[in-house]
Short mmCIF file of C-alpha atoms in Angstrom, two decimals:
data_model
loop_
_atom_site.label_atom_id
_atom_site.label_comp_id
_atom_site.label_asym_id
_atom_site.label_seq_id
_atom_site.Cartn_x
_atom_site.Cartn_y
_atom_site.Cartn_z
CA MET A 1 -10.52 -4.92 -5.26
CA GLY A 2 -12.81 -3.10 -7.68
CA ARG A 3 -13.36 0.08 -9.49
CA GLU A 4 -13.63 3.61 -8.05
CA HIS A 5 -17.45 3.83 -8.98
CA ASP A 6 -18.43 0.46 -8.30
CA ARG A 7 -18.64 -1.85 -5.34
CA CYS A 8 -15.39 -3.54 -4.54
CA GLU A 9 -15.24 -7.25 -4.49
CA ALA A 10 -13.53 -8.99 -1.54
CA VAL A 11 -10.59 -11.37 -2.45
CA PRO A 12 -10.18 -14.56 -0.59
CA ILE A 13 -8.91 -14.10 2.82
CA ASP A 14 -7.79 -17.89 3.10
CA ALA A 15 -5.20 -18.35 0.29
CA ALA A 16 -2.61 -20.82 -0.41
CA PHE A 17 0.99 -19.21 0.10
CA HIS A 18 4.25 -19.93 -1.68
CA VAL A 19 7.75 -18.90 -0.59
CA ASN A 20 10.15 -18.12 -3.02
CA GLY A 21 13.55 -16.99 -1.54
CA SER A 22 12.87 -13.74 0.36
CA ARG A 23 9.67 -13.41 -1.10
CA LEU A 24 6.01 -14.73 0.31
CA GLU A 25 3.17 -15.01 -2.15
CA TYR A 26 -0.63 -15.53 -1.49
CA ALA A 27 -2.79 -16.45 -4.43
CA ARG A 28 -6.05 -14.58 -3.94
CA GLY A 29 -8.35 -15.19 -6.88
CA PRO A 30 -7.49 -12.65 -9.52
CA VAL A 31 -4.89 -11.02 -7.05
CA LEU A 32 -1.37 -12.43 -6.44
CA GLU A 33 -0.51 -10.67 -3.07
CA TRP A 34 3.30 -10.68 -2.01
CA TYR A 35 5.79 -9.55 0.52
CA LEU A 36 9.43 -9.01 -0.07
CA ASN A 37 11.83 -8.36 2.75
CA GLY A 38 14.60 -5.73 1.74
CA PRO A 39 17.09 -3.33 3.19
CA ARG A 40 14.53 -0.50 3.13
CA GLY A 41 11.61 -2.31 4.62
CA VAL A 42 8.96 -4.83 3.60
CA GLU A 43 7.70 -4.29 0.19
CA GLN A 44 3.71 -5.63 -0.05
CA GLY A 45 2.90 -5.85 -3.87
CA PHE A 46 -0.18 -6.82 -5.83
CA LEU A 47 -0.21 -8.37 -9.21
CA LEU A 48 -3.68 -7.92 -10.68
CA GLN A 49 -3.95 -10.56 -13.17
CA GLU A 50 -6.95 -9.24 -15.14
CA ARG A 51 -8.82 -5.98 -15.66
CA PRO A 52 -11.72 -5.47 -13.28
CA SER A 53 -15.06 -4.70 -14.86
CA GLY A 54 -16.61 -1.11 -14.32
CA SER A 55 -15.44 2.32 -14.54
CA GLY A 56 -12.92 4.77 -12.90
CA ALA A 57 -9.75 3.93 -11.21
CA VAL A 58 -8.77 0.44 -9.86
CA VAL A 59 -9.26 0.47 -6.16
CA LEU A 60 -7.47 -1.96 -3.45
CA ARG A 61 -8.66 -1.58 0.12
CA ILE A 62 -6.26 -3.02 2.66
CA GLY A 63 -8.02 -3.73 6.05
CA VAL A 64 -5.76 -2.86 8.95
CA GLU A 65 -6.22 -4.57 12.46
CA GLY A 66 -4.53 -3.84 15.60
CA LEU A 67 -3.09 -0.42 14.39
CA GLU A 68 -4.91 2.72 13.26
CA PRO A 69 -3.87 4.12 9.56
CA VAL A 70 -3.34 7.90 9.44
CA ALA A 71 -2.95 9.69 6.13
CA VAL A 72 0.05 12.07 5.65
CA PRO A 73 -1.14 13.65 2.33
CA ALA A 74 1.83 15.97 2.00
CA GLU A 75 4.22 13.17 2.11
CA HIS A 76 2.21 10.92 -0.10
CA ALA A 77 2.23 8.48 2.95
CA VAL A 78 0.10 6.52 5.53
CA LEU A 79 1.50 6.02 9.14
CA LEU A 80 0.10 3.09 11.11
CA THR A 81 -0.20 3.92 14.59
CA ALA A 82 -0.66 2.33 18.06
CA GLU A 83 -1.86 4.56 20.94
CA SER A 84 -1.25 7.54 18.80
CA THR A 85 2.43 6.40 18.34
CA ALA A 86 3.66 6.04 14.55
CA VAL A 87 5.04 2.65 14.28
CA LEU A 88 5.14 1.82 10.74
CA ARG A 89 5.28 4.15 7.58
CA VAL A 90 3.75 3.16 4.14
CA ASP A 91 5.03 4.88 1.06
CA GLU A 92 6.83 4.82 -2.24
CA MET A 93 3.50 3.80 -3.67
CA HIS A 94 4.02 2.63 -7.43
CA ALA A 95 2.08 0.93 -10.14
CA PHE A 96 3.42 -0.55 -13.37
CA ASP A 97 1.55 -2.36 -16.40
CA ALA A 98 2.79 -5.18 -18.30
CA THR A 99 4.96 -3.19 -20.39
CA GLY A 100 6.84 -1.57 -17.46
CA ARG A 101 5.02 1.87 -17.85
CA GLU A 102 4.40 3.50 -14.53
CA LEU A 103 0.90 4.41 -13.87
CA GLU A 104 -0.76 7.23 -12.04
CA SER A 105 -1.39 5.99 -8.55
CA SER A 106 -2.34 7.32 -5.02
CA MET A 107 -2.72 6.10 -1.50
CA GLU A 108 -5.18 7.34 1.22
CA VAL A 109 -6.99 6.01 4.26
CA SER A 110 -11.00 5.65 4.42
CA ASN A 111 -13.08 3.97 6.98
CA GLY A 112 -10.04 2.34 8.77
CA ALA A 113 -8.43 1.11 5.73
CA ILE A 114 -5.61 1.86 3.38
CA VAL A 115 -6.72 2.51 -0.16
CA LEU A 116 -4.71 2.29 -3.20
CA ARG A 117 -6.01 3.84 -6.32
CA VAL A 118 -4.50 3.20 -9.88
CA ASN A 119 -5.39 4.86 -13.16
CA ASP A 120 -5.22 2.01 -15.55
CA ARG A 121 -6.45 3.82 -18.51
CA ASP A 122 -4.81 2.21 -21.74
CA ALA A 123 -2.74 -0.07 -19.42
CA ARG A 124 -1.73 -3.50 -20.24
CA TYR A 125 -2.52 -6.19 -17.85
CA PRO A 126 -1.33 -7.60 -15.38
CA LEU A 127 -0.68 -4.88 -13.33
CA ARG A 128 1.89 -4.63 -10.35
CA VAL A 129 1.07 -2.40 -7.35
CA ASP A 130 3.51 -2.16 -4.39
CA PRO A 131 3.63 0.27 -1.62
CA LEU A 132 6.66 -0.05 0.74
CA TYR A 133 6.43 -0.60 4.47
CA GLY A 134 9.03 0.72 6.83
CA ALA A 135 9.71 1.22 10.70
CA GLU A 136 8.88 4.84 11.54
CA PRO A 137 11.73 6.39 13.48
CA ILE A 138 10.69 6.98 17.08
CA LYS A 139 11.44 10.79 18.11
CA LEU A 140 12.46 11.28 21.44
CA LEU A 141 11.25 14.47 22.79
CA SER A 142 11.40 16.20 26.40
CA PRO A 143 8.06 16.55 27.71
CA THR A 144 8.72 20.21 28.50
CA VAL A 145 9.94 21.01 25.14
CA LYS A 146 7.61 21.45 21.97
CA ALA A 147 8.69 19.43 18.84
CA SER A 148 8.72 22.93 16.88
CA GLU A 149 11.08 24.45 19.50
CA GLY A 150 13.91 22.11 18.84
CA PHE A 151 16.85 21.58 20.95
CA GLY A 152 19.85 23.87 21.61
CA VAL A 153 23.03 23.98 23.60
CA ALA A 154 23.55 27.15 25.88
#
């Protein structure tokens, strides 16, 4: 976690966890990371307790192991792929300050990590940042038909 124009500081990997109903929480220094299982997927969230020093947008880098993140800018999403097949979709990125005001935020891929950016200008802390993870529907396509051709009945 850090600032756009400064070096990001690593948050502790090892962290105590706490289960609260269907929510799992990890306390990682100034960041509370949580997961909430819901009907639309798993919501991963971060509660940033204090304003990081430095200038520019707040940046959270999420390392990904075992899957390759691929940005889909037109859909404001990231696909997590295995052997070129999308298995998870990360989207619906939102960030809010302590007053409930939605903050400008974005998501991208850089050096094999998912990068979340939040403009915290005039924001009151703590900030809540939470993208949604969901299963990507598998598309069954004939090996002889291009996806753009579609299917028809003769």
